[in-house]
Amino acid sequence: MANVSPTRGDIGSHPDVSEMRARYARMLGGRDVALVDGPVFLLGLYCAVSPWILHYTTSQPALVPHNLIVGIAIGLLALGFTRAPERMYGLSWAFCAVGVWMIVSAWIVGDSPDAGVVLNNVIIGALAVILGLMCAGTAAKSAPRT
């Protein structure tokens, strides 16, 4: 009877070991923004639930689905930054654009918002712009020069 049990051998004899080690080092070297991923996700989570936290579901009904959708989008960007950093950090500039949109959206989407709603969206937007610039700056710094 043949031995078909899986064996774990030394990968040192693999023909592509040097390329795999170099790729692994590149991936670990690009994780300078890992500390930003968590705050970005928490910002998206807060943005999504902020209408219910600040109780403006009745005074600004148009901003409720808006903040929910934008919060989910920010959270998905954060998960993408964590899951596939090499492909997603190009979207850091889009994250900055989402932050700018959050700053002005209270007046565009809302109907004469009060100071609390405006302040909430401005703070969320400003934090999104700052975190997006941090992601973009770190990604540009760690990008390979050609």
PDB file of C-alpha atoms in Angstrom:
ATOM      1  CA  MET A   1       0.000   0.000   0.000  1.00  0.00           C
ATOM      2  CA  ALA A   2       1.318   3.440  -0.938  1.00  0.00           C
ATOM      3  CA  ASN A   3       2.030   6.065   1.695  1.00  0.00           C
ATOM      4  CA  VAL A   4      -0.397   8.888   0.857  1.00  0.00           C
ATOM      5  CA  SER A   5      -0.251  10.711   4.174  1.00  0.00           C
ATOM      6  CA  PRO A   6       0.774  14.348   3.840  1.00  0.00           C
ATOM      7  CA  THR A   7       4.317  15.051   4.894  1.00  0.00           C
ATOM      8  CA  ARG A   8       5.743  18.399   5.780  1.00  0.00           C
ATOM      9  CA  GLY A   9       9.196  18.792   4.381  1.00  0.00           C
ATOM     10  CA  ASP A  10      11.696  21.583   4.450  1.00  0.00           C
ATOM     11  CA  ILE A  11      10.758  24.362   2.037  1.00  0.00           C
ATOM     12  CA  GLY A  12      14.407  25.338   1.721  1.00  0.00           C
ATOM     13  CA  SER A  13      14.770  23.016  -1.256  1.00  0.00           C
ATOM     14  CA  HIS A  14      11.875  24.619  -3.141  1.00  0.00           C
ATOM     15  CA  PRO A  15      13.065  26.193  -6.410  1.00  0.00           C
ATOM     16  CA  ASP A  16      11.278  29.504  -5.742  1.00  0.00           C
ATOM     17  CA  VAL A  17      12.286  29.926  -2.102  1.00  0.00           C
ATOM     18  CA  SER A  18      14.275  33.129  -2.668  1.00  0.00           C
ATOM     19  CA  GLU A  19      11.412  34.731  -4.589  1.00  0.00           C
ATOM     20  CA  MET A  20       8.884  33.706  -1.910  1.00  0.00           C
ATOM     21  CA  ARG A  21      11.085  35.137   0.850  1.00  0.00           C
ATOM     22  CA  ALA A  22      11.510  38.411  -1.053  1.00  0.00           C
ATOM     23  CA  ARG A  23       7.746  38.679  -1.600  1.00  0.00           C
ATOM     24  CA  TYR A  24       7.060  37.955   2.064  1.00  0.00           C
ATOM     25  CA  ALA A  25       9.564  40.652   3.080  1.00  0.00           C
ATOM     26  CA  ARG A  26       7.890  43.126   0.686  1.00  0.00           C
ATOM     27  CA  MET A  27       4.470  42.368   2.154  1.00  0.00           C
ATOM     28  CA  LEU A  28       5.680  42.845   5.708  1.00  0.00           C
ATOM     29  CA  GLY A  29       7.521  46.005   4.704  1.00  0.00           C
ATOM     30  CA  GLY A  30       4.303  47.545   3.342  1.00  0.00           C
ATOM     31  CA  ARG A  31       2.409  47.173   6.619  1.00  0.00           C
ATOM     32  CA  ASP A  32       3.427  50.566   7.990  1.00  0.00           C
ATOM     33  CA  VAL A  33      -0.206  51.655   7.789  1.00  0.00           C
ATOM     34  CA  ALA A  34      -1.512  48.744   9.879  1.00  0.00           C
ATOM     35  CA  LEU A  35      -2.027  51.086  12.829  1.00  0.00           C
ATOM     36  CA  VAL A  36      -4.351  53.218  10.704  1.00  0.00           C
ATOM     37  CA  ASP A  37      -6.590  50.323   9.616  1.00  0.00           C
ATOM     38  CA  GLY A  38      -8.289  49.965  13.005  1.00  0.00           C
ATOM     39  CA  PRO A  39      -9.173  53.650  13.439  1.00  0.00           C
ATOM     40  CA  VAL A  40     -10.482  53.771   9.860  1.00  0.00           C
ATOM     41  CA  PHE A  41     -12.775  50.823  10.580  1.00  0.00           C
ATOM     42  CA  LEU A  42     -13.963  52.383  13.858  1.00  0.00           C
ATOM     43  CA  LEU A  43     -14.608  55.679  12.065  1.00  0.00           C
ATOM     44  CA  GLY A  44     -16.741  53.858   9.502  1.00  0.00           C
ATOM     45  CA  LEU A  45     -18.614  52.038  12.251  1.00  0.00           C
ATOM     46  CA  TYR A  46     -19.288  55.288  14.098  1.00  0.00           C
ATOM     47  CA  CYS A  47     -20.368  57.039  10.897  1.00  0.00           C
ATOM     48  CA  ALA A  48     -22.854  54.244  10.189  1.00  0.00           C
ATOM     49  CA  VAL A  49     -24.464  54.364  13.638  1.00  0.00           C
ATOM     50  CA  SER A  50     -24.112  58.094  14.353  1.00  0.00           C
ATOM     51  CA  PRO A  51     -27.716  58.995  13.395  1.00  0.00           C
ATOM     52  CA  TRP A  52     -28.975  56.717  16.163  1.00  0.00           C
ATOM     53  CA  ILE A  53     -26.323  57.776  18.667  1.00  0.00           C
ATOM     54  CA  LEU A  54     -27.072  61.486  18.183  1.00  0.00           C
ATOM     55  CA  HIS A  55     -30.827  60.911  17.705  1.00  0.00           C
ATOM     56  CA  TYR A  56     -31.310  62.822  14.481  1.00  0.00           C
ATOM     57  CA  THR A  57     -33.310  60.113  12.770  1.00  0.00           C
ATOM     58  CA  THR A  58     -36.473  62.244  12.902  1.00  0.00           C
ATOM     59  CA  SER A  59     -34.978  65.724  12.404  1.00  0.00           C
ATOM     60  CA  GLN A  60     -32.735  64.747   9.447  1.00  0.00           C
ATOM     61  CA  PRO A  61     -34.256  61.647   7.821  1.00  0.00           C
ATOM     62  CA  ALA A  62     -32.252  62.091   4.594  1.00  0.00           C
ATOM     63  CA  LEU A  63     -28.943  61.937   6.465  1.00  0.00           C
ATOM     64  CA  VAL A  64     -29.763  58.619   8.149  1.00  0.00           C
ATOM     65  CA  PRO A  65     -29.324  56.361   5.090  1.00  0.00           C
ATOM     66  CA  HIS A  66     -26.566  58.654   3.822  1.00  0.00           C
ATOM     67  CA  ASN A  67     -24.431  58.235   6.952  1.00  0.00           C
ATOM     68  CA  LEU A  68     -25.241  54.521   7.076  1.00  0.00           C
ATOM     69  CA  ILE A  69     -24.089  53.959   3.478  1.00  0.00           C
ATOM     70  CA  VAL A  70     -20.981  56.138   3.801  1.00  0.00           C
ATOM     71  CA  GLY A  71     -20.094  54.445   7.103  1.00  0.00           C
ATOM     72  CA  ILE A  72     -20.397  51.011   5.528  1.00  0.00           C
ATOM     73  CA  ALA A  73     -18.234  52.199   2.606  1.00  0.00           C
ATOM     74  CA  ILE A  74     -15.560  53.477   5.010  1.00  0.00           C
ATOM     75  CA  GLY A  75     -15.658  50.188   6.919  1.00  0.00           C
ATOM     76  CA  LEU A  76     -15.282  48.209   3.682  1.00  0.00           C
ATOM     77  CA  LEU A  77     -12.325  50.386   2.680  1.00  0.00           C
ATOM     78  CA  ALA A  78     -10.721  49.644   6.052  1.00  0.00           C
ATOM     79  CA  LEU A  79     -11.254  45.918   5.590  1.00  0.00           C
ATOM     80  CA  GLY A  80      -9.760  46.195   2.110  1.00  0.00           C
ATOM     81  CA  PHE A  81      -6.751  48.098   3.498  1.00  0.00           C
ATOM     82  CA  THR A  82      -6.238  45.252   5.949  1.00  0.00           C
ATOM     83  CA  ARG A  83      -6.902  42.353   3.591  1.00  0.00           C
ATOM     84  CA  ALA A  84      -5.107  43.476   0.417  1.00  0.00           C
ATOM     85  CA  PRO A  85      -2.863  46.429   1.279  1.00  0.00           C
ATOM     86  CA  GLU A  86      -0.808  46.481  -1.911  1.00  0.00           C
ATOM     87  CA  ARG A  87      -3.933  46.806  -4.051  1.00  0.00           C
ATOM     88  CA  MET A  88      -5.991  49.048  -1.784  1.00  0.00           C
ATOM     89  CA  TYR A  89      -3.648  51.819  -0.688  1.00  0.00           C
ATOM     90  CA  GLY A  90      -4.176  53.505  -4.042  1.00  0.00           C
ATOM     91  CA  LEU A  91      -7.699  54.159  -2.777  1.00  0.00           C
ATOM     92  CA  SER A  92      -6.381  56.272   0.097  1.00  0.00           C
ATOM     93  CA  TRP A  93      -7.025  59.335  -2.022  1.00  0.00           C
ATOM     94  CA  ALA A  94     -10.605  58.181  -2.562  1.00  0.00           C
ATOM     95  CA  PHE A  95     -10.886  57.905   1.204  1.00  0.00           C
ATOM     96  CA  CYS A  96      -9.830  61.568   1.420  1.00  0.00           C
ATOM     97  CA  ALA A  97     -12.570  62.420  -1.080  1.00  0.00           C
ATOM     98  CA  VAL A  98     -15.108  60.575   1.086  1.00  0.00           C
ATOM     99  CA  GLY A  99     -13.942  62.717   4.015  1.00  0.00           C
ATOM    100  CA  VAL A 100     -14.435  65.934   2.051  1.00  0.00           C
ATOM    101  CA  TRP A 101     -17.880  64.713   1.007  1.00  0.00           C
ATOM    102  CA  MET A 102     -18.787  64.039   4.656  1.00  0.00           C
ATOM    103  CA  ILE A 103     -17.816  67.601   5.556  1.00  0.00           C
ATOM    104  CA  VAL A 104     -20.132  69.179   2.987  1.00  0.00           C
ATOM    105  CA  SER A 105     -22.887  66.534   2.971  1.00  0.00           C
ATOM    106  CA  ALA A 106     -24.737  67.912   5.984  1.00  0.00           C
ATOM    107  CA  TRP A 107     -25.717  70.979   3.958  1.00  0.00           C
ATOM    108  CA  ILE A 108     -26.222  69.181   0.635  1.00  0.00           C
ATOM    109  CA  VAL A 109     -28.151  66.111   1.783  1.00  0.00           C
ATOM    110  CA  GLY A 110     -29.633  67.483   4.996  1.00  0.00           C
ATOM    111  CA  ASP A 111     -32.479  69.938   5.377  1.00  0.00           C
ATOM    112  CA  SER A 112     -31.222  72.929   7.428  1.00  0.00           C
ATOM    113  CA  PRO A 113     -29.204  70.793   9.859  1.00  0.00           C
ATOM    114  CA  ASP A 114     -28.567  71.942  13.398  1.00  0.00           C
ATOM    115  CA  ALA A 115     -25.107  72.479  14.876  1.00  0.00           C
ATOM    116  CA  GLY A 116     -24.833  68.956  16.325  1.00  0.00           C
ATOM    117  CA  VAL A 117     -25.428  67.253  12.981  1.00  0.00           C
ATOM    118  CA  VAL A 118     -23.033  69.599  11.182  1.00  0.00           C
ATOM    119  CA  LEU A 119     -20.341  69.157  13.838  1.00  0.00           C
ATOM    120  CA  ASN A 120     -20.733  65.369  13.739  1.00  0.00           C
ATOM    121  CA  ASN A 121     -20.297  65.186   9.969  1.00  0.00           C
ATOM    122  CA  VAL A 122     -17.445  67.707   9.958  1.00  0.00           C
ATOM    123  CA  ILE A 123     -15.537  65.733  12.605  1.00  0.00           C
ATOM    124  CA  ILE A 124     -16.109  62.442  10.762  1.00  0.00           C
ATOM    125  CA  GLY A 125     -15.015  64.054   7.493  1.00  0.00           C
ATOM    126  CA  ALA A 126     -11.937  65.713   8.984  1.00  0.00           C
ATOM    127  CA  LEU A 127     -10.835  62.439  10.593  1.00  0.00           C
ATOM    128  CA  ALA A 128     -11.384  60.627   7.286  1.00  0.00           C
ATOM    129  CA  VAL A 129      -9.249  63.185   5.438  1.00  0.00           C
ATOM    130  CA  ILE A 130      -6.477  62.975   8.052  1.00  0.00           C
ATOM    131  CA  LEU A 131      -6.473  59.161   8.102  1.00  0.00           C
ATOM    132  CA  GLY A 132      -6.621  59.049   4.292  1.00  0.00           C
ATOM    133  CA  LEU A 133      -3.625  61.370   4.034  1.00  0.00           C
ATOM    134  CA  MET A 134      -1.766  59.213   6.543  1.00  0.00           C
ATOM    135  CA  CYS A 135      -2.524  56.102   4.480  1.00  0.00           C
ATOM    136  CA  ALA A 136      -1.573  57.797   1.216  1.00  0.00           C
ATOM    137  CA  GLY A 137       1.628  59.270   2.648  1.00  0.00           C
ATOM    138  CA  THR A 138       2.776  55.995   4.123  1.00  0.00           C
ATOM    139  CA  ALA A 139       1.874  54.068   0.981  1.00  0.00           C
ATOM    140  CA  ALA A 140       3.794  56.558  -1.165  1.00  0.00           C
ATOM    141  CA  LYS A 141       6.796  56.350   1.165  1.00  0.00           C
ATOM    142  CA  SER A 142       6.898  52.559   1.078  1.00  0.00           C
ATOM    143  CA  ALA A 143       6.225  52.226  -2.670  1.00  0.00           C
ATOM    144  CA  PRO A 144       9.153  50.893  -4.666  1.00  0.00           C
ATOM    145  CA  ARG A 145      10.957  53.533  -6.729  1.00  0.00           C
ATOM    146  CA  THR A 146      11.344  52.851 -10.431  1.00  0.00           C
TER     147      THR A 146
END
